[in-house]
Coordinates of C-alpha atoms and ligand atoms in Angstrom, one line a residue:
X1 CA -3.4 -8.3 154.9
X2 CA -2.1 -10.8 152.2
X3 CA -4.0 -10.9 149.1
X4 CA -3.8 -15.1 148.4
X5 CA -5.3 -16.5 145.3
X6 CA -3.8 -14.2 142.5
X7 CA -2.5 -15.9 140.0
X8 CA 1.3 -15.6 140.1
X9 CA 1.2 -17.0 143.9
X10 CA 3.3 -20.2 144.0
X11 CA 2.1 -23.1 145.4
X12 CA 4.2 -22.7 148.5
X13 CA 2.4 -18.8 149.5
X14 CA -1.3 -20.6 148.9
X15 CA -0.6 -23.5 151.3
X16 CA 0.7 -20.7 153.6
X17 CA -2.7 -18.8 153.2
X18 CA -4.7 -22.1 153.3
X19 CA -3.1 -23.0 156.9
X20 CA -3.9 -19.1 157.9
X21 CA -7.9 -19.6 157.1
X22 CA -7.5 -18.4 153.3
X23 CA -10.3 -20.9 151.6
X24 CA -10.1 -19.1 148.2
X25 CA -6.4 -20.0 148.2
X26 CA -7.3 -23.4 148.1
X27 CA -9.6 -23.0 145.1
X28 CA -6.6 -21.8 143.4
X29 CA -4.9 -24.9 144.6
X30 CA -7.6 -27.0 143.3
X31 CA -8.1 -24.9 139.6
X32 CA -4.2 -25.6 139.1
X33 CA -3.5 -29.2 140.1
X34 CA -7.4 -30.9 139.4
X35 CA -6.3 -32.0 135.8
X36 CA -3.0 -33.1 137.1
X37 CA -5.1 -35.2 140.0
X38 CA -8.1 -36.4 137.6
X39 CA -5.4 -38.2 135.4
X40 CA -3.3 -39.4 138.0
X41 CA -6.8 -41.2 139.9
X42 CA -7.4 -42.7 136.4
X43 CA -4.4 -44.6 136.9
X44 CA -5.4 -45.6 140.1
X45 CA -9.5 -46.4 139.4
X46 CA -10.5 -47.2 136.3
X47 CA -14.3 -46.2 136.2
X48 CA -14.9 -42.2 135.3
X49 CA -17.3 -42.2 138.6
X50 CA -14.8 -43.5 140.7
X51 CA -11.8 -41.2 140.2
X52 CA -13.8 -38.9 140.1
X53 CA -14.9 -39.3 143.6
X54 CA -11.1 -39.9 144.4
X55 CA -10.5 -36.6 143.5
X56 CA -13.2 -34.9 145.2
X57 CA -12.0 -36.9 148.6
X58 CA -8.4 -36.5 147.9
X59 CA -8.9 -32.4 148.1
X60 CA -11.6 -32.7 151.0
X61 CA -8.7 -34.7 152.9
X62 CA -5.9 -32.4 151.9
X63 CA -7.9 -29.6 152.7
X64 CA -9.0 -30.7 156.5
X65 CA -5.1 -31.5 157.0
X66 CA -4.4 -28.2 156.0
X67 CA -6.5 -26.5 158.0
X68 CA -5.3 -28.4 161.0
X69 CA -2.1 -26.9 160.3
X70 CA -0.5 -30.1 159.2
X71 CA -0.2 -31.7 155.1
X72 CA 2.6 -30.2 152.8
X73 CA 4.5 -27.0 153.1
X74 CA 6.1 -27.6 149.5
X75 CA 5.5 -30.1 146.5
X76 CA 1.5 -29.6 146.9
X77 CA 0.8 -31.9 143.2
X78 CA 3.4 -34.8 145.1
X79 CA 1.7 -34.7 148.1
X80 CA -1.8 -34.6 146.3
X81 CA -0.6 -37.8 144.6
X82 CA 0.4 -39.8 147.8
X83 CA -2.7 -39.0 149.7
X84 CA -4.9 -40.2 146.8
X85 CA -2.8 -43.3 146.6
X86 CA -3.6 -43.4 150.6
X87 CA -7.6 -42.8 149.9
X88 CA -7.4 -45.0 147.1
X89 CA -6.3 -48.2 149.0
X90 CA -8.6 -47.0 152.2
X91 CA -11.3 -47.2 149.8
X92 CA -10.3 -50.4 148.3
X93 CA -10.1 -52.2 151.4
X94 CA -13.9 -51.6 151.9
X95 CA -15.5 -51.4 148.8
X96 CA -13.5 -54.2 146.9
X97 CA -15.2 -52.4 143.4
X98 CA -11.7 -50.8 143.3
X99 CA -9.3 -52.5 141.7
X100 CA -5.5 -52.2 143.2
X101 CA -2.3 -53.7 142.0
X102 CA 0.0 -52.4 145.5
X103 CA 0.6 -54.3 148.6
X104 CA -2.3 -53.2 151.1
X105 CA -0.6 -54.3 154.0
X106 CA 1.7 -51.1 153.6
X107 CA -1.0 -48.9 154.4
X108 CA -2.8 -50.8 157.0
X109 CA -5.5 -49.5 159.0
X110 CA -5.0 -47.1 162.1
X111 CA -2.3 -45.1 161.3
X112 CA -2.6 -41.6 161.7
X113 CA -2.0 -39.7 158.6
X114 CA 1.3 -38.5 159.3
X115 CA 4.2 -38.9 156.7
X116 CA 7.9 -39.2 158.0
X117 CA 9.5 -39.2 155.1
X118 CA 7.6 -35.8 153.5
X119 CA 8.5 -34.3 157.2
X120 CA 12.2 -34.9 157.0
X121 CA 11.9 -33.5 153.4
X122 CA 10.6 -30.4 154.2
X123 CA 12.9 -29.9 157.1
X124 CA 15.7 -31.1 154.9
X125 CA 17.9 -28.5 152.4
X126 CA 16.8 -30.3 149.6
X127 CA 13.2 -28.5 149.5
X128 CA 14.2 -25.6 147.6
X129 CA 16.2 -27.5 145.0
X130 CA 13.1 -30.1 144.9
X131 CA 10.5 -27.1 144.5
X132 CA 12.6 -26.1 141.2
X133 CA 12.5 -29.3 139.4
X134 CA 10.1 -30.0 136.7
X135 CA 7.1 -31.3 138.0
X136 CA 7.3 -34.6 136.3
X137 CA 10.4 -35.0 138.0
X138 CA 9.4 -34.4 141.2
X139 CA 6.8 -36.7 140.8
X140 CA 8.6 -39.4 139.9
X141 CA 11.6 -38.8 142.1
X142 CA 8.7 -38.4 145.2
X143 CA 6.9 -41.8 144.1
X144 CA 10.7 -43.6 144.1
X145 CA 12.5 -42.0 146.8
X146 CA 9.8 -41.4 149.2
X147 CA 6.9 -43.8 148.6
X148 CA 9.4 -46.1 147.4
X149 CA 7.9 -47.3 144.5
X150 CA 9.5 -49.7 142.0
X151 CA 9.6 -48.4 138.2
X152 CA 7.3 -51.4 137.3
X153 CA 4.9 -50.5 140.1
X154 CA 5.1 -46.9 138.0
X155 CA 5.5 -47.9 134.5
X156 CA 1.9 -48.3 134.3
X157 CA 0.6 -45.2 135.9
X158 CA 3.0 -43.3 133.9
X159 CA 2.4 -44.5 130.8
X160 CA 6.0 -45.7 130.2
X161 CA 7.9 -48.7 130.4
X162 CA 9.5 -49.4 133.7
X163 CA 13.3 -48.9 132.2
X164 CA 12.1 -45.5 130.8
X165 CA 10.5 -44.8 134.8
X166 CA 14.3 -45.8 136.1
X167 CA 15.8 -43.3 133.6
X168 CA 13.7 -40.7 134.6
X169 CA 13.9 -41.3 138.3
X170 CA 17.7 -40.9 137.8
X171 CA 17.5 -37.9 135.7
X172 CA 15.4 -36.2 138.2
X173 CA 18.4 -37.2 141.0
X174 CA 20.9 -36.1 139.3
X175 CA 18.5 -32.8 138.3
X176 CA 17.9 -32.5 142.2
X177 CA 21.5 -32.6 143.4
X178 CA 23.0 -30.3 140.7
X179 CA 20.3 -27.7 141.5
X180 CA 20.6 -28.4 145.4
X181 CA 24.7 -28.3 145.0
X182 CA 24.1 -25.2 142.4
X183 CA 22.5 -23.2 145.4
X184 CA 25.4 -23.9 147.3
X185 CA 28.1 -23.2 145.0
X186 CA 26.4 -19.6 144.2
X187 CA 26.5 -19.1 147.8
X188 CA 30.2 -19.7 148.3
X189 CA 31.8 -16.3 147.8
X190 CA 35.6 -17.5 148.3
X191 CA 36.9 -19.0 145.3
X192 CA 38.0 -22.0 147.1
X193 CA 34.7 -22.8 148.4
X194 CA 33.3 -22.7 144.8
X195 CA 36.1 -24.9 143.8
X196 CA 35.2 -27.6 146.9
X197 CA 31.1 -26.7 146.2
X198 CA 31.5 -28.5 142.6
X199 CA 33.1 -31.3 144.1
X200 CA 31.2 -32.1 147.3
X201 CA 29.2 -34.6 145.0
X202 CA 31.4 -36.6 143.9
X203 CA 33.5 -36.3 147.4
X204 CA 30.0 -37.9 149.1
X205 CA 30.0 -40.4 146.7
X206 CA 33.5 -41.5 147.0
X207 CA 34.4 -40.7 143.2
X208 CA 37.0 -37.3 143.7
X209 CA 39.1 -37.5 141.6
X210 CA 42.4 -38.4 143.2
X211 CA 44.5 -35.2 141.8
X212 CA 41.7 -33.1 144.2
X213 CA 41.7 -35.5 147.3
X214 CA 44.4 -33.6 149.3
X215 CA 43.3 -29.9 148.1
X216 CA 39.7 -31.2 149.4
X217 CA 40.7 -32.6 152.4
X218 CA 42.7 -29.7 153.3
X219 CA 40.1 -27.4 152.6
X220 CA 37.5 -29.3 154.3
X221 CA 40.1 -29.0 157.2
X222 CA 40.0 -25.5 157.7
X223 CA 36.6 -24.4 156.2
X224 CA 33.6 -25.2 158.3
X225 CA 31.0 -23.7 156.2
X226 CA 32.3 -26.2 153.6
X227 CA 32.1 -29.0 156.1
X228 CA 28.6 -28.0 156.8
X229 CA 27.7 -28.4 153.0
X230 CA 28.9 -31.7 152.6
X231 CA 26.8 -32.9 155.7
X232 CA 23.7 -31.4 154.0
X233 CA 24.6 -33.2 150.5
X234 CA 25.3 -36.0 152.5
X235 CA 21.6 -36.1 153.9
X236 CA 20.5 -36.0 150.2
X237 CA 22.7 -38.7 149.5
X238 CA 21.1 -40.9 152.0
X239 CA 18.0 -40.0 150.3
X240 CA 19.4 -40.9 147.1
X241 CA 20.9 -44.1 148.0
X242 CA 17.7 -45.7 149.4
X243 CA 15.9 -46.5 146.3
X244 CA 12.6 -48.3 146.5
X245 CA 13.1 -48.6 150.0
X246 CA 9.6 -49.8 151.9
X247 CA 8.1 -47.1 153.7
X248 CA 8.9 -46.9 157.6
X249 CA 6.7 -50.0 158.6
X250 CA 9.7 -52.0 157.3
X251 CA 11.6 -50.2 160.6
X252 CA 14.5 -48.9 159.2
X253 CA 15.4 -46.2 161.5
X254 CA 16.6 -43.1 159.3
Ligands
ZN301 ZN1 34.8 -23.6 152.0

């Protein structure tokens, strides 16, 4: 009935079709984001032979997960990246030809391959505004805020210095919560709601400017739609002030 694997699908409608059986969808998957993946497992090994067999296992894996229904419903290139970070160290810890610069004890043995943090993404508001950013953006804001990498652990991979990752990683935060808040703020149909919707940032954050306290406060009062905004950009902003956290085996609840 669908026709996946023409050209102007997003990324989003071909892991749909891939999770519904669609194998050519994947191709497609594979035609757009193998460059991106061949250049990113360069960082990672340093022979030709070995990233190139990163690759080739990085889609296998990514391709099983999908057609067992789980793996990414958005951000297909971030999630690409993560798993061959994941196959990279698997790899390294039995064939020490690899060379690794990480801390293997984060990805120790025996987990399954489940991802928290990508799950609470997805489910989160923030997916559609994180879909629109520029894809080095997403990668670097995924690699920081969700693998919680350090911009030195980056700068090399990258190809930039690790102030000029940290400037990035900003830029893409401040990218993400202007689209996210964007979204919002087109939605609000009552003037007063598009007045509060270009505020809710800086209200999360604690920086309103005093003139607007009361007007917010009484707005947030009465409006619940409003209220339920800033609970969503205050989700993001948990996401945002956790920086180069560890991932979950440092057990931090959410
Ligand atoms: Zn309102």
């Amino acid at each position: 009935m669908t026709t996946p694997g023409n050209d102007v699908d997003s990324d989003t409608d071909l892991l749909t079709a891939v999770r519904a059986g669609d194998t050519a969808a994947y191709g497609t998957l594979y035609e757009r984001h193998h460059a991106a993946a061949r250049s990113f497992a360069f960082g990672l090994a340093r022979d030709p032979a070995d990233a190139d067999d990163l690759v080739a296992e990085t889609f296998a894996k990514l391709f099983a997960s999908l057609r067992a229904g789980r793996g990414p419903l958005v951000a297909f290139r971030a999630y690409l990246h993560t798993t061959m970070r994941h196959v990279c160290y698997q790899r390294a810890r039995s064939d020490r030809r690899l060379e690794f610069t990480d801390d293997l004890s984060r990805y120790d043995a025996g987990e399954p391959y489940t991802d928290p943090a990508l799950e609470r993404l997805e489910r989160s508001f923030a997916a559609a505004a994180f879909r629109q950013l520029p894809a080095r953006w997403r990668d670097v804001l995924w690699q920081t805020e969700v693998e919680g990498s350090t911009p030195a652990e980056l700068a090399p991979q990258m190809g930039l210095t690790p102030n000029a990752v940290a400037v990035l990683a900003h830029r893409a935060r401040e990218g993400l919560r202007s689209l996210y808040l964007q979204q919002h703020v087109t939605a609000a149909e009552h003037p007063e709601c598009r007045w509060a919707g270009d505020r809710l940032g800086p209200q999360v954050r604690g920086r309103l400017a005093a003139r607007d306290t009361h007007r917010m406060r009484t707005h947030l009062g009465r409006c619940a739609e409003c209220r339920g905004r800033l609970d969503e950009i205050r989700e993001i902003d948990g996401f945002r002030h956790s920086p180069y956290r560890q991932r979950d085996h440092a057990g931090t609840a959410g």
